[in-house]
Amino acid sequence: MRTPVIAGNWKMYKNIAEAVDFVEKIKPIADKAAHCEVVIAPPFTALAAATKAAKGSKVKVAAQDVHWDKEGAHTGDISPGMLLDAGCTHVIIGHSERRHDHGETDEQVNRKLKAALAAGLAAIVCVGETLAEREAGQTREVLERQIRDGLAGLTPPEFSRIMIAYEPVWAIGTGRTATPEMAAESHRQIRDLARNEFGEAEAAGVRILYGGSVKPENIGGLMAQEEIDGALVGGASLKVDSFAALINFPR
Ligand code: PEP
């Protein structure tokens, strides 16, 4: 039984006061949602305040990125220990905006992932193809490479501490969602790849979230798919009402 996860990726939105206000309002809604886990990913500047506001509730706080080193001369970067210090339990790694805006590679995703897991953080690892790759019939190949290289060297117990977010790049922030069937097909491929790399039980247990223009209006159809274990949501996670509706997705 895979407990669904509803995760909000706030990207570069919300100051500290806005983040705290959001957490205060979403806490009672998340606490009543026995059917799912709730994660929010504020920007770095609001992490400590958000985790303080979320304390004692079901709301877990994720960072949107992490560096692999414990400390060092890495201007602008944040270490796993710093995220723990800010109260984070989770971190998003390999989001397509990091891959595209910052040239992040699967190798770097792998280093970040190993460092995050070693520090005790849970990770949400993002994978997904671009429109050009989908149109060229390369979706499976891309997912295969991202899973193989991004998760390389993880032990099965380490693998059991990650979630995978399938986020087709062409669906992120575009209003264009993969149909539930398209998403489920990619999720099945990812689970097959995980089975080959990590074994039957680990593959059966890993939560695979869908991301890409998920909204209250379309989450029901997505979550009705057996293969879809939750959602990583950008735009629709920024307003309390819509995030609350996502948490209480039709069941
Ligand atoms: C995301 O940021 O991971 C995302 C899926 O964004 P959106 O829901 O806005 O498409």
mmCIF file of C-alpha atoms and ligand atoms in Angstrom:
data_model
loop_
_atom_site.group_PDB
_atom_site.id
_atom_site.type_symbol
_atom_site.label_atom_id
_atom_site.label_comp_id
_atom_site.label_asym_id
_atom_site.label_seq_id
_atom_site.Cartn_x
_atom_site.Cartn_y
_atom_site.Cartn_z
ATOM 1 C CA MET A 1 0.000 0.000 0.000
ATOM 2 C CA ARG A 2 1.599 3.242 -1.149
ATOM 3 C CA THR A 3 0.379 6.280 0.783
ATOM 4 C CA PRO A 4 -0.292 9.112 -1.677
ATOM 5 C CA VAL A 5 1.803 12.272 -1.439
ATOM 6 C CA ILE A 6 0.675 15.759 -2.373
ATOM 7 C CA ALA A 7 3.715 18.011 -2.673
ATOM 8 C CA GLY A 8 3.751 21.719 -3.490
ATOM 9 C CA ASN A 9 6.796 23.211 -5.187
ATOM 10 C CA TRP A 10 6.656 26.959 -4.586
ATOM 11 C CA LYS A 11 9.652 27.700 -6.826
ATOM 12 C CA MET A 12 10.708 31.379 -6.439
ATOM 13 C CA TYR A 13 7.461 32.543 -4.853
ATOM 14 C CA LYS A 14 6.504 33.713 -1.342
ATOM 15 C CA ASN A 15 8.406 35.699 1.237
ATOM 16 C CA ILE A 16 8.727 34.578 4.848
ATOM 17 C CA ALA A 17 5.462 36.122 6.064
ATOM 18 C CA GLU A 18 3.517 34.667 3.127
ATOM 19 C CA ALA A 19 5.020 31.227 3.715
ATOM 20 C CA VAL A 20 4.117 31.262 7.416
ATOM 21 C CA ASP A 21 0.604 32.473 6.688
ATOM 22 C CA PHE A 22 0.143 29.647 4.146
ATOM 23 C CA VAL A 23 1.428 27.010 6.576
ATOM 24 C CA GLU A 24 -0.864 28.239 9.363
ATOM 25 C CA LYS A 25 -3.857 27.972 7.034
ATOM 26 C CA ILE A 26 -2.995 24.604 5.472
ATOM 27 C CA LYS A 27 -2.058 22.845 8.748
ATOM 28 C CA PRO A 28 -5.610 22.027 9.909
ATOM 29 C CA ILE A 29 -6.488 20.800 6.410
ATOM 30 C CA ALA A 30 -3.385 18.609 6.169
ATOM 31 C CA ASP A 31 -3.905 17.277 9.686
ATOM 32 C CA LYS A 32 -7.375 16.044 8.743
ATOM 33 C CA ALA A 33 -6.091 14.326 5.586
ATOM 34 C CA ALA A 34 -5.361 10.845 6.900
ATOM 35 C CA HIS A 35 -5.285 9.510 3.334
ATOM 36 C CA CYS A 36 -2.103 11.291 2.208
ATOM 37 C CA GLU A 37 1.204 12.890 3.113
ATOM 38 C CA VAL A 38 1.620 16.621 2.558
ATOM 39 C CA VAL A 39 4.886 18.289 1.595
ATOM 40 C CA ILE A 40 5.596 21.914 0.722
ATOM 41 C CA ALA A 41 8.805 23.244 -0.819
ATOM 42 C CA PRO A 42 9.276 26.947 -0.054
ATOM 43 C CA PRO A 43 12.282 28.936 -1.304
ATOM 44 C CA PHE A 44 15.430 28.697 0.854
ATOM 45 C CA THR A 45 14.792 32.001 2.638
ATOM 46 C CA ALA A 46 11.450 30.798 4.028
ATOM 47 C CA LEU A 47 12.466 27.250 5.015
ATOM 48 C CA ALA A 48 13.269 27.840 8.686
ATOM 49 C CA ALA A 49 10.140 29.913 9.288
ATOM 50 C CA ALA A 50 7.984 27.385 7.424
ATOM 51 C CA THR A 51 9.322 24.410 9.392
ATOM 52 C CA LYS A 52 8.787 26.310 12.650
ATOM 53 C CA ALA A 53 5.199 27.088 11.667
ATOM 54 C CA ALA A 54 4.626 23.478 10.537
ATOM 55 C CA LYS A 55 6.006 21.913 13.720
ATOM 56 C CA GLY A 56 3.690 19.345 15.255
ATOM 57 C CA SER A 57 1.523 19.146 12.146
ATOM 58 C CA LYS A 58 1.427 16.736 9.223
ATOM 59 C CA VAL A 59 2.998 19.315 6.908
ATOM 60 C CA LYS A 60 6.535 18.319 5.923
ATOM 61 C CA VAL A 61 8.941 20.833 4.475
ATOM 62 C CA ALA A 62 11.235 20.223 1.511
ATOM 63 C CA ALA A 63 13.987 22.325 0.001
ATOM 64 C CA GLN A 64 14.052 22.762 -3.771
ATOM 65 C CA ASP A 65 17.721 21.868 -4.214
ATOM 66 C CA VAL A 66 20.838 20.870 -2.278
ATOM 67 C CA HIS A 67 24.598 20.735 -2.785
ATOM 68 C CA TRP A 68 26.508 17.474 -2.303
ATOM 69 C CA ASP A 69 29.259 18.893 -0.104
ATOM 70 C CA LYS A 70 28.945 19.316 3.645
ATOM 71 C CA GLU A 71 30.436 22.806 3.399
ATOM 72 C CA GLY A 72 32.868 24.664 1.195
ATOM 73 C CA ALA A 73 33.458 27.440 -1.293
ATOM 74 C CA HIS A 74 30.198 27.090 -3.235
ATOM 75 C CA THR A 75 28.669 30.533 -3.467
ATOM 76 C CA GLY A 76 24.897 30.422 -3.483
ATOM 77 C CA ASP A 77 24.647 26.757 -2.573
ATOM 78 C CA ILE A 78 23.141 25.076 0.495
ATOM 79 C CA SER A 79 24.346 21.834 2.099
ATOM 80 C CA PRO A 80 22.261 18.895 3.357
ATOM 81 C CA GLY A 81 23.234 19.760 6.943
ATOM 82 C CA MET A 82 21.992 23.323 6.483
ATOM 83 C CA LEU A 83 18.632 21.984 5.306
ATOM 84 C CA LEU A 84 18.378 19.763 8.381
ATOM 85 C CA ASP A 85 19.334 22.744 10.517
ATOM 86 C CA ALA A 86 16.431 24.662 8.945
ATOM 87 C CA GLY A 87 14.116 21.776 9.887
ATOM 88 C CA CYS A 88 13.638 20.232 6.449
ATOM 89 C CA THR A 89 12.815 16.544 6.136
ATOM 90 C CA HIS A 90 12.722 16.396 2.333
ATOM 91 C CA VAL A 91 14.490 17.830 -0.678
ATOM 92 C CA ILE A 92 13.539 18.023 -4.353
ATOM 93 C CA ILE A 93 16.434 17.002 -6.592
ATOM 94 C CA GLY A 94 16.804 17.281 -10.363
ATOM 95 C CA HIS A 95 13.772 19.463 -11.083
ATOM 96 C CA SER A 96 13.692 20.240 -14.805
ATOM 97 C CA GLU A 97 14.083 23.964 -14.077
ATOM 98 C CA ARG A 98 17.384 23.189 -12.318
ATOM 99 C CA ARG A 99 18.421 20.938 -15.204
ATOM 100 C CA HIS A 100 17.573 23.594 -17.789
ATOM 101 C CA ASP A 101 18.350 26.867 -16.018
ATOM 102 C CA HIS A 102 21.527 25.596 -14.323
ATOM 103 C CA GLY A 103 22.677 22.811 -16.637
ATOM 104 C CA GLU A 104 22.282 20.207 -13.902
ATOM 105 C CA THR A 105 23.307 16.760 -15.128
ATOM 106 C CA ASP A 106 22.229 13.260 -14.080
ATOM 107 C CA GLU A 107 25.659 12.866 -12.464
ATOM 108 C CA GLN A 108 25.101 15.944 -10.333
ATOM 109 C CA VAL A 109 21.610 14.727 -9.473
ATOM 110 C CA ASN A 110 23.228 11.498 -8.302
ATOM 111 C CA ARG A 111 25.799 13.287 -6.121
ATOM 112 C CA LYS A 112 23.122 15.486 -4.584
ATOM 113 C CA LEU A 113 20.870 12.509 -3.976
ATOM 114 C CA LYS A 114 23.544 10.457 -2.239
ATOM 115 C CA ALA A 115 24.552 13.389 -0.034
ATOM 116 C CA ALA A 116 20.940 14.152 0.877
ATOM 117 C CA LEU A 117 20.188 10.524 1.770
ATOM 118 C CA ALA A 118 23.418 10.193 3.759
ATOM 119 C CA ALA A 119 22.370 13.233 5.795
ATOM 120 C CA GLY A 120 18.979 11.662 6.528
ATOM 121 C CA LEU A 121 16.804 13.675 4.177
ATOM 122 C CA ALA A 122 14.105 12.036 2.059
ATOM 123 C CA ALA A 123 14.358 12.948 -1.609
ATOM 124 C CA ILE A 124 11.913 13.647 -4.408
ATOM 125 C CA VAL A 125 13.865 12.980 -7.593
ATOM 126 C CA CYS A 126 12.423 14.534 -10.747
ATOM 127 C CA VAL A 127 12.622 12.952 -14.185
ATOM 128 C CA GLY A 128 10.856 13.647 -17.457
ATOM 129 C CA GLU A 129 11.251 14.197 -21.146
ATOM 130 C CA THR A 130 11.099 17.407 -23.178
ATOM 131 C CA LEU A 131 8.539 17.875 -25.949
ATOM 132 C CA ALA A 132 11.202 17.307 -28.613
ATOM 133 C CA GLU A 133 12.232 14.062 -26.923
ATOM 134 C CA ARG A 134 8.619 12.857 -26.699
ATOM 135 C CA GLU A 135 7.961 13.746 -30.327
ATOM 136 C CA ALA A 136 11.117 11.905 -31.356
ATOM 137 C CA GLY A 137 9.852 8.793 -29.547
ATOM 138 C CA GLN A 138 12.649 9.011 -26.968
ATOM 139 C CA THR A 139 10.603 9.165 -23.758
ATOM 140 C CA ARG A 140 11.544 5.698 -22.550
ATOM 141 C CA GLU A 141 15.215 6.211 -23.401
ATOM 142 C CA VAL A 142 15.317 9.527 -21.515
ATOM 143 C CA LEU A 143 13.615 8.070 -18.443
ATOM 144 C CA GLU A 144 15.947 5.096 -18.571
ATOM 145 C CA ARG A 145 19.018 7.349 -18.614
ATOM 146 C CA GLN A 146 17.724 9.649 -15.870
ATOM 147 C CA ILE A 147 16.826 6.715 -13.614
ATOM 148 C CA ARG A 148 19.991 4.706 -14.319
ATOM 149 C CA ASP A 149 22.430 7.609 -13.955
ATOM 150 C CA GLY A 150 20.513 9.729 -11.451
ATOM 151 C CA LEU A 151 19.980 6.815 -9.064
ATOM 152 C CA ALA A 152 23.271 5.013 -9.782
ATOM 153 C CA GLY A 153 24.837 3.226 -6.830
ATOM 154 C CA LEU A 154 21.881 3.572 -4.463
ATOM 155 C CA THR A 155 21.377 0.570 -2.215
ATOM 156 C CA PRO A 156 17.841 -0.858 -2.021
ATOM 157 C CA PRO A 157 17.348 0.632 1.496
ATOM 158 C CA GLU A 158 18.467 4.030 0.166
ATOM 159 C CA PHE A 159 16.135 3.655 -2.803
ATOM 160 C CA SER A 160 13.258 3.028 -0.407
ATOM 161 C CA ARG A 161 13.776 6.569 0.976
ATOM 162 C CA ILE A 162 13.160 8.336 -2.279
ATOM 163 C CA MET A 163 10.103 9.287 -4.279
ATOM 164 C CA ILE A 164 10.264 9.798 -7.999
ATOM 165 C CA ALA A 165 8.369 12.635 -9.670
ATOM 166 C CA TYR A 166 7.571 12.060 -13.321
ATOM 167 C CA GLU A 167 7.321 15.551 -14.755
ATOM 168 C CA PRO A 168 7.147 15.769 -18.533
ATOM 169 C CA VAL A 169 8.885 19.086 -19.194
ATOM 170 C CA TRP A 170 6.287 20.106 -21.789
ATOM 171 C CA ALA A 171 3.573 19.933 -19.119
ATOM 172 C CA ILE A 172 5.277 22.070 -16.465
ATOM 173 C CA GLY A 173 3.725 25.508 -16.085
ATOM 174 C CA THR A 174 2.199 25.261 -19.556
ATOM 175 C CA GLY A 175 -1.360 24.348 -18.657
ATOM 176 C CA ARG A 176 -0.837 21.258 -20.791
ATOM 177 C CA THR A 177 -1.228 18.101 -18.712
ATOM 178 C CA ALA A 178 -0.334 14.595 -19.764
ATOM 179 C CA THR A 179 -3.519 12.562 -19.948
ATOM 180 C CA PRO A 180 -3.888 10.201 -16.983
ATOM 181 C CA GLU A 181 -3.191 7.308 -19.363
ATOM 182 C CA MET A 182 -0.013 8.910 -20.749
ATOM 183 C CA ALA A 183 1.234 9.631 -17.245
ATOM 184 C CA ALA A 184 0.392 6.113 -16.069
ATOM 185 C CA GLU A 185 2.305 4.620 -18.991
ATOM 186 C CA SER A 186 5.453 6.541 -18.052
ATOM 187 C CA HIS A 187 4.953 5.639 -14.397
ATOM 188 C CA ARG A 188 4.793 1.959 -15.372
ATOM 189 C CA GLN A 189 8.030 2.348 -17.338
ATOM 190 C CA ILE A 190 9.701 4.004 -14.351
ATOM 191 C CA ARG A 191 8.524 1.220 -12.040
ATOM 192 C CA ASP A 192 9.846 -1.391 -14.504
ATOM 193 C CA LEU A 193 13.210 0.379 -14.585
ATOM 194 C CA ALA A 194 13.249 0.511 -10.789
ATOM 195 C CA ARG A 195 12.446 -3.220 -10.649
ATOM 196 C CA ASN A 196 15.439 -3.983 -12.856
ATOM 197 C CA GLU A 197 17.779 -1.778 -10.833
ATOM 198 C CA PHE A 198 16.571 -2.297 -7.254
ATOM 199 C CA GLY A 199 14.332 -5.363 -7.085
ATOM 200 C CA GLU A 200 10.678 -6.295 -6.930
ATOM 201 C CA ALA A 201 9.772 -5.164 -3.407
ATOM 202 C CA GLU A 202 11.541 -1.793 -3.703
ATOM 203 C CA ALA A 203 9.924 -1.087 -7.083
ATOM 204 C CA ALA A 204 6.496 -2.025 -5.739
ATOM 205 C CA GLY A 205 6.941 0.324 -2.783
ATOM 206 C CA VAL A 206 8.357 3.445 -4.407
ATOM 207 C CA ARG A 207 5.943 6.376 -4.689
ATOM 208 C CA ILE A 208 5.880 7.853 -8.192
ATOM 209 C CA LEU A 209 4.287 11.301 -8.286
ATOM 210 C CA TYR A 210 3.044 13.011 -11.412
ATOM 211 C CA GLY A 211 3.888 16.662 -12.025
ATOM 212 C CA GLY A 212 2.884 19.024 -14.800
ATOM 213 C CA SER A 213 -0.032 21.482 -14.583
ATOM 214 C CA VAL A 214 -1.866 19.475 -11.924
ATOM 215 C CA LYS A 215 -4.928 21.404 -10.724
ATOM 216 C CA PRO A 216 -7.983 20.664 -8.592
ATOM 217 C CA GLU A 217 -9.911 20.040 -11.842
ATOM 218 C CA ASN A 218 -7.631 17.309 -13.153
ATOM 219 C CA ILE A 219 -6.174 15.639 -10.063
ATOM 220 C CA GLY A 220 -9.089 13.214 -9.703
ATOM 221 C CA GLY A 221 -8.453 11.621 -13.091
ATOM 222 C CA LEU A 222 -4.729 11.381 -12.441
ATOM 223 C CA MET A 223 -5.074 9.904 -8.950
ATOM 224 C CA ALA A 224 -7.597 7.372 -10.232
ATOM 225 C CA GLN A 225 -4.711 5.722 -12.059
ATOM 226 C CA GLU A 226 -3.331 2.851 -10.023
ATOM 227 C CA GLU A 227 0.212 3.795 -11.025
ATOM 228 C CA ILE A 228 0.010 7.435 -9.876
ATOM 229 C CA ASP A 229 0.902 7.795 -6.207
ATOM 230 C CA GLY A 230 0.579 11.523 -5.800
ATOM 231 C CA ALA A 231 1.386 14.863 -7.358
ATOM 232 C CA LEU A 232 4.197 17.385 -7.395
ATOM 233 C CA VAL A 233 2.431 20.664 -8.033
ATOM 234 C CA GLY A 234 3.818 24.079 -8.923
ATOM 235 C CA GLY A 235 1.328 26.835 -9.764
ATOM 236 C CA ALA A 236 -1.730 25.300 -8.087
ATOM 237 C CA SER A 237 0.167 24.806 -4.806
ATOM 238 C CA LEU A 238 0.549 28.549 -4.222
ATOM 239 C CA LYS A 239 -3.004 29.292 -3.090
ATOM 240 C CA VAL A 240 -4.363 27.727 0.065
ATOM 241 C CA ASP A 241 -7.759 26.936 -1.497
ATOM 242 C CA SER A 242 -6.377 25.107 -4.493
ATOM 243 C CA PHE A 243 -3.692 23.270 -2.491
ATOM 244 C CA ALA A 244 -6.406 22.241 -0.014
ATOM 245 C CA ALA A 245 -8.510 20.899 -2.899
ATOM 246 C CA LEU A 246 -5.472 18.952 -4.161
ATOM 247 C CA ILE A 247 -4.896 17.458 -0.706
ATOM 248 C CA ASN A 248 -8.559 16.436 -0.630
ATOM 249 C CA PHE A 249 -8.452 15.000 -4.139
ATOM 250 C CA PRO A 250 -11.572 12.990 -5.144
ATOM 251 C CA ARG A 251 -11.324 9.446 -3.847
HETATM 252 C C1 PEP B 1 6.542 21.765 -10.835
HETATM 253 O O1 PEP B 1 6.992 22.826 -10.468
HETATM 254 O O2 PEP B 1 7.132 20.738 -10.503
HETATM 255 C C2 PEP B 1 5.323 21.747 -11.640
HETATM 256 C C3 PEP B 1 4.844 20.587 -12.006
HETATM 257 O O3 PEP B 1 4.756 22.950 -11.944
HETATM 258 P P1 PEP B 1 3.248 23.206 -12.493
HETATM 259 O O4 PEP B 1 2.323 22.419 -11.609
HETATM 260 O O5 PEP B 1 3.033 24.679 -12.376
HETATM 261 O O6 PEP B 1 3.197 22.720 -13.903
#
